[in-house]
Tab-separated table of C-alpha atoms in Angstrom:
chain	number	residue	atom	x	y	z
A	283	UNK	CA	0.000	0.000	0.000
A	284	UNK	CA	1.293	3.478	-0.954
A	285	UNK	CA	2.481	5.547	2.004
A	286	UNK	CA	1.548	9.197	2.512
A	287	UNK	CA	5.164	10.186	1.795
A	288	UNK	CA	5.152	8.273	-1.507
A	289	UNK	CA	1.823	9.837	-2.417
A	290	UNK	CA	3.197	13.327	-1.708
A	291	UNK	CA	6.301	12.648	-3.824
A	292	UNK	CA	4.115	11.582	-6.745
A	293	UNK	CA	1.956	14.685	-6.354
A	294	UNK	CA	5.114	16.824	-6.513
A	295	UNK	CA	5.914	15.283	-9.904
A	296	UNK	CA	2.428	15.865	-11.317
A	297	UNK	CA	2.333	18.230	-14.285
A	298	UNK	CA	-1.457	17.966	-14.504
A	299	UNK	CA	-3.745	17.273	-11.580
A	300	UNK	CA	-7.514	17.370	-11.152
A	301	UNK	CA	-9.577	16.622	-8.070
A	302	UNK	CA	-13.365	16.232	-8.231
A	303	UNK	CA	-13.403	18.368	-11.385
A	304	UNK	CA	-16.946	19.130	-12.513
A	305	UNK	CA	-18.079	21.372	-15.358
A	306	UNK	CA	-21.259	22.198	-17.232
A	307	UNK	CA	-22.071	24.642	-20.019
A	308	UNK	CA	-24.479	27.422	-18.970
A	309	UNK	CA	-25.700	25.517	-15.944
A	310	UNK	CA	-26.872	22.499	-17.945
A	311	UNK	CA	-26.053	18.829	-17.502
A	312	UNK	CA	-22.505	18.201	-16.249
A	313	UNK	CA	-20.081	17.508	-19.124
A	314	UNK	CA	-17.378	16.513	-16.616
A	315	UNK	CA	-18.336	15.032	-13.274
A	316	UNK	CA	-16.127	14.398	-10.227
A	317	UNK	CA	-13.039	13.810	-12.368
A	318	UNK	CA	-9.798	13.108	-10.456
A	319	UNK	CA	-6.463	12.064	-11.985
A	320	UNK	CA	-2.793	13.090	-12.257
A	321	UNK	CA	-0.399	13.100	-15.186
A	322	UNK	CA	3.275	12.966	-14.246
A	323	UNK	CA	6.332	14.523	-15.826
A	324	UNK	CA	7.349	12.924	-19.086
A	325	UNK	CA	4.251	10.744	-19.442
A	326	UNK	CA	2.427	10.302	-22.750
A	327	UNK	CA	-1.244	9.854	-21.910
A	328	UNK	CA	-4.115	9.075	-24.265
A	329	UNK	CA	-7.576	10.483	-23.607
A	330	UNK	CA	-10.352	8.452	-25.202
A	331	UNK	CA	-14.133	8.214	-25.114
A	332	UNK	CA	-17.102	8.491	-27.439
A	333	UNK	CA	-18.492	11.829	-28.639
A	334	UNK	CA	-19.673	13.921	-25.698
A	335	UNK	CA	-17.438	12.152	-23.179
A	336	UNK	CA	-15.764	15.466	-22.277
A	337	UNK	CA	-12.308	15.088	-23.851
A	338	UNK	CA	-12.075	18.480	-25.554
A	339	UNK	CA	-13.779	20.188	-22.629
A	340	UNK	CA	-11.155	18.822	-20.254
A	341	UNK	CA	-8.241	20.035	-22.379
A	342	UNK	CA	-9.760	23.501	-22.724
A	343	UNK	CA	-10.237	23.759	-18.959
A	344	UNK	CA	-6.569	22.898	-18.409
A	345	UNK	CA	-5.413	25.898	-20.457
A	346	UNK	CA	-8.009	28.280	-19.047
A	347	UNK	CA	-10.345	28.480	-22.036
A	348	UNK	CA	-13.350	27.336	-20.003
A	349	UNK	CA	-13.597	29.028	-16.592
A	350	UNK	CA	-16.350	28.311	-14.106
A	351	UNK	CA	-15.491	24.716	-13.246
A	352	UNK	CA	-15.864	23.258	-9.766
A	353	UNK	CA	-13.201	21.234	-7.952
A	354	UNK	CA	-9.489	21.523	-8.633
A	355	UNK	CA	-7.472	21.754	-11.845
A	356	UNK	CA	-3.714	22.341	-11.644
A	357	UNK	CA	-1.032	22.703	-14.311
A	358	UNK	CA	2.608	22.792	-13.241
A	359	UNK	CA	1.519	23.238	-9.618
A	360	UNK	CA	-0.647	26.283	-10.434
A	361	UNK	CA	-4.403	26.337	-9.997
A	362	UNK	CA	-6.088	27.057	-13.334
A	363	UNK	CA	-7.547	30.485	-12.658
A	364	UNK	CA	-7.286	33.906	-14.249
A	365	UNK	CA	-4.348	35.248	-12.228
A	366	UNK	CA	-2.110	32.315	-13.242
A	367	UNK	CA	-3.143	31.893	-16.890
A	368	UNK	CA	-0.145	33.694	-18.377
A	369	UNK	CA	2.219	31.394	-16.467
A	370	UNK	CA	0.165	28.306	-17.219
A	371	UNK	CA	0.217	29.009	-20.946
A	372	UNK	CA	4.004	28.990	-20.908
A	373	UNK	CA	3.908	25.602	-19.159
A	374	UNK	CA	1.175	23.925	-21.227
A	375	UNK	CA	0.430	24.353	-24.917
A	376	UNK	CA	-2.882	23.383	-26.507
A	377	UNK	CA	-3.126	22.233	-30.133
A	378	UNK	CA	-6.682	22.848	-31.306
A	379	UNK	CA	-8.685	20.185	-33.114
A	380	UNK	CA	-9.189	22.631	-35.982
A	381	UNK	CA	-5.824	23.956	-37.150
A	382	UNK	CA	-7.514	26.979	-38.725
A	383	UNK	CA	-8.327	28.170	-35.190
A	384	UNK	CA	-4.610	28.320	-34.401
A	385	UNK	CA	-3.260	29.807	-37.616
A	386	UNK	CA	-4.360	33.375	-38.302
A	387	UNK	CA	-1.347	35.205	-39.755
A	388	UNK	CA	-0.069	35.176	-43.331
A	389	UNK	CA	2.903	32.784	-43.189
A	390	UNK	CA	4.110	29.824	-41.166
A	391	UNK	CA	6.983	31.847	-39.684
A	392	UNK	CA	4.725	34.672	-38.520
A	393	UNK	CA	2.259	32.273	-36.883
A	394	UNK	CA	4.982	30.344	-35.054
A	395	UNK	CA	6.610	33.602	-33.951
A	396	UNK	CA	3.401	35.081	-32.565
A	397	UNK	CA	3.561	33.479	-29.109
A	398	UNK	CA	7.188	34.346	-28.287
A	399	UNK	CA	6.703	37.895	-29.594
A	400	UNK	CA	3.554	38.286	-27.526
A	401	UNK	CA	5.590	37.399	-24.441
A	402	UNK	CA	8.074	40.172	-25.203
A	403	UNK	CA	11.091	38.124	-26.315
A	404	UNK	CA	13.697	39.871	-28.479
A	405	UNK	CA	13.790	39.068	-32.195
A	406	UNK	CA	16.954	36.978	-31.987
A	407	UNK	CA	15.330	34.716	-29.391
A	408	UNK	CA	12.069	34.657	-31.355
A	409	UNK	CA	13.943	33.489	-34.448
A	410	UNK	CA	15.796	30.793	-32.481
A	411	UNK	CA	12.523	29.471	-31.087
A	412	UNK	CA	10.712	29.555	-34.417
A	413	UNK	CA	13.427	27.643	-36.243
A	414	UNK	CA	13.801	25.161	-33.387
A	415	UNK	CA	10.045	24.492	-33.407
A	416	UNK	CA	9.902	24.124	-37.187
A	417	UNK	CA	12.852	21.728	-37.087
A	418	UNK	CA	10.997	19.572	-34.556
A	419	UNK	CA	8.084	19.141	-36.981
A	420	UNK	CA	10.362	18.965	-40.088
A	421	UNK	CA	8.970	22.148	-41.646
A	422	UNK	CA	12.012	24.437	-41.832
A	423	UNK	CA	11.770	24.550	-45.626
A	424	UNK	CA	8.180	25.829	-45.412
A	425	UNK	CA	8.784	28.703	-43.013
A	426	UNK	CA	7.820	31.330	-45.614
A	427	UNK	CA	4.868	29.368	-47.021
A	428	UNK	CA	1.542	31.183	-46.974
A	429	UNK	CA	-0.970	29.433	-44.752
A	430	UNK	CA	-3.711	29.273	-47.415
A	431	UNK	CA	-1.376	27.314	-49.710
A	432	UNK	CA	-0.757	24.513	-47.199
A	433	UNK	CA	-2.319	21.057	-46.997
A	434	UNK	CA	-4.279	19.886	-43.972
A	435	UNK	CA	-1.308	17.868	-42.732
A	436	UNK	CA	1.065	20.805	-43.100
A	437	UNK	CA	-1.342	23.068	-41.229
A	438	UNK	CA	-1.530	20.548	-38.377
A	439	UNK	CA	2.256	20.448	-38.053
A	440	UNK	CA	2.433	24.239	-38.232
A	441	UNK	CA	-0.167	24.446	-35.447
A	442	UNK	CA	1.986	22.124	-33.313
A	443	UNK	CA	5.005	24.330	-34.035
A	444	UNK	CA	3.122	27.416	-32.765
A	445	UNK	CA	2.867	25.629	-29.427
A	446	UNK	CA	6.428	24.283	-29.432
A	447	UNK	CA	7.877	27.775	-29.934
A	448	UNK	CA	6.740	28.552	-26.380
A	449	UNK	CA	8.811	25.569	-25.123
A	450	UNK	CA	6.009	24.160	-22.961
A	451	UNK	CA	6.614	21.428	-20.404
A	452	UNK	CA	3.281	19.867	-21.414
A	453	UNK	CA	1.542	19.668	-24.782
A	454	UNK	CA	-2.168	18.916	-25.129
A	455	UNK	CA	-3.308	17.649	-28.536
A	456	UNK	CA	-7.005	17.573	-29.426
A	457	UNK	CA	-7.842	15.070	-32.207
A	458	UNK	CA	-4.496	15.662	-33.931
A	459	UNK	CA	-5.058	13.137	-36.737
A	460	UNK	CA	-8.547	14.328	-37.707
A	461	UNK	CA	-8.997	14.607	-41.506
A	462	UNK	CA	-5.379	13.684	-42.271
A	463	UNK	CA	-4.514	11.360	-45.144
A	464	UNK	CA	-2.497	8.202	-44.304
A	465	UNK	CA	0.867	9.715	-45.212
A	466	UNK	CA	0.366	12.855	-43.110
A	467	UNK	CA	-1.019	10.764	-40.272
A	468	UNK	CA	2.129	8.588	-40.233
A	469	UNK	CA	4.280	11.730	-40.225
A	470	UNK	CA	2.248	13.147	-37.345
A	471	UNK	CA	2.766	9.971	-35.312
A	472	UNK	CA	6.528	10.226	-35.843
A	473	UNK	CA	6.468	13.842	-34.672
A	474	UNK	CA	4.384	13.093	-31.556
A	475	UNK	CA	6.718	10.261	-30.601
A	476	UNK	CA	9.748	12.558	-30.725
A	477	UNK	CA	8.208	15.428	-28.751
A	478	UNK	CA	9.852	15.889	-25.375
A	479	UNK	CA	8.012	16.522	-22.118
A	480	UNK	CA	4.531	15.560	-20.993
A	481	UNK	CA	1.815	14.834	-23.560
A	482	UNK	CA	-1.929	14.327	-23.422
A	483	UNK	CA	-3.465	13.188	-26.704
A	484	UNK	CA	-7.262	13.240	-27.003
A	485	UNK	CA	-8.433	11.201	-29.981
A	486	UNK	CA	-10.987	8.850	-31.508
A	487	UNK	CA	-8.070	7.391	-33.488
A	488	UNK	CA	-7.240	4.523	-31.159
A	489	UNK	CA	-4.415	3.301	-33.382
A	490	UNK	CA	-2.753	6.700	-32.938
A	491	UNK	CA	-3.178	6.374	-29.160
A	492	UNK	CA	-1.700	2.865	-29.283
A	493	UNK	CA	1.299	4.161	-31.250
A	494	UNK	CA	2.029	7.263	-29.141
A	495	UNK	CA	0.784	6.828	-25.559
A	496	UNK	CA	1.960	4.557	-22.755
A	497	UNK	CA	-1.046	5.234	-20.528
A	498	UNK	CA	-4.705	5.901	-21.322
A	499	UNK	CA	-7.672	7.515	-19.578
A	500	UNK	CA	-11.105	6.329	-20.727
A	501	UNK	CA	-13.908	8.851	-20.177
A	502	UNK	CA	-17.593	8.039	-20.271
A	503	UNK	CA	-20.263	10.704	-19.830
A	504	UNK	CA	-17.715	12.954	-18.192
A	505	UNK	CA	-16.496	10.413	-15.670
A	506	UNK	CA	-13.201	8.555	-15.484
A	507	UNK	CA	-14.083	4.964	-16.338
A	508	UNK	CA	-10.603	3.444	-16.542
A	509	UNK	CA	-7.005	4.578	-16.078
A	510	UNK	CA	-4.225	2.194	-17.000
A	511	UNK	CA	-1.633	0.992	-19.512
A	512	UNK	CA	-2.722	1.793	-23.054
A	513	UNK	CA	-2.374	-1.727	-24.363
A	514	UNK	CA	-4.457	-3.176	-21.520
A	515	UNK	CA	-7.311	-0.749	-22.160
A	516	UNK	CA	-7.226	-0.857	-25.953
A	517	UNK	CA	-7.248	-4.651	-26.070
A	518	UNK	CA	-10.295	-4.898	-23.770
A	519	UNK	CA	-12.983	-5.239	-26.418
A	520	UNK	CA	-15.900	-5.478	-24.005
A	521	UNK	CA	-14.782	-2.386	-22.074
A	522	UNK	CA	-14.443	-0.358	-25.280
A	523	UNK	CA	-17.773	-1.570	-26.656
A	524	UNK	CA	-19.544	-0.618	-23.423
A	525	UNK	CA	-18.412	2.963	-24.016
A	526	UNK	CA	-19.113	3.295	-27.729
A	527	UNK	CA	-15.641	2.397	-28.994
A	528	UNK	CA	-14.109	-0.406	-31.033
A	529	UNK	CA	-10.744	-2.134	-30.994
A	530	UNK	CA	-7.994	-0.297	-32.877
A	531	UNK	CA	-7.955	-1.399	-36.529
A	532	UNK	CA	-4.443	-2.858	-36.158
A	533	UNK	CA	-5.658	-5.153	-33.378
A	534	UNK	CA	-8.749	-6.165	-35.353
A	535	UNK	CA	-6.535	-7.295	-38.230
A	536	UNK	CA	-4.335	-9.331	-35.889
A	537	UNK	CA	-7.352	-11.192	-34.477
A	538	UNK	CA	-8.585	-12.275	-37.917
């Protein structure tokens, strides 16, 4: 049995922590209900569940986009509330499900530079961060490309680079493989695997979760149904079926 001292040490290593987190839109039915979990430094954690399970809502709460929750939500030891949001957004970066929501300037370089510039860094440091971020997603050659001329896969990688330029300790990815063709999806998986730090990946693409995450949280109607090793959860066909999900395609093929 875990001692109090061991429990405290683990809490000290938590990059993300929620306790009894509950949230509803405009006073309606709770989208998240009594949600408690921790994500520790360096972990890659998948977040799965059927539509309406609360995955995107949870990620948005963690970066302060949805205030008004009840319970506790902490990022990097800071409670997610207005007075800490500037600090939190240097610790945790959120990659939107829709890349168009993240890219609003004319070129890749300008979009990736926006965050560091907004935080008052000098141009030499901004340039270092932009090129470092673009190198991480293998897009250095496209730094001057106009956003409207890019493919969906390129836009997704550029959106990730806008987050990486802030050098966050944690990156939150919301449906990163949505609408990508197979080639761009494979490239995205390679990029996610090489990203340093703590990662939470929310996705319906269970093969992507299997390929990139060591641990998985299964949500159902806003509650935490299961927390455990990714392979154990994604091979439990009855558990997945009970919550509107199916085995990853790669596992289905193996069983035939």
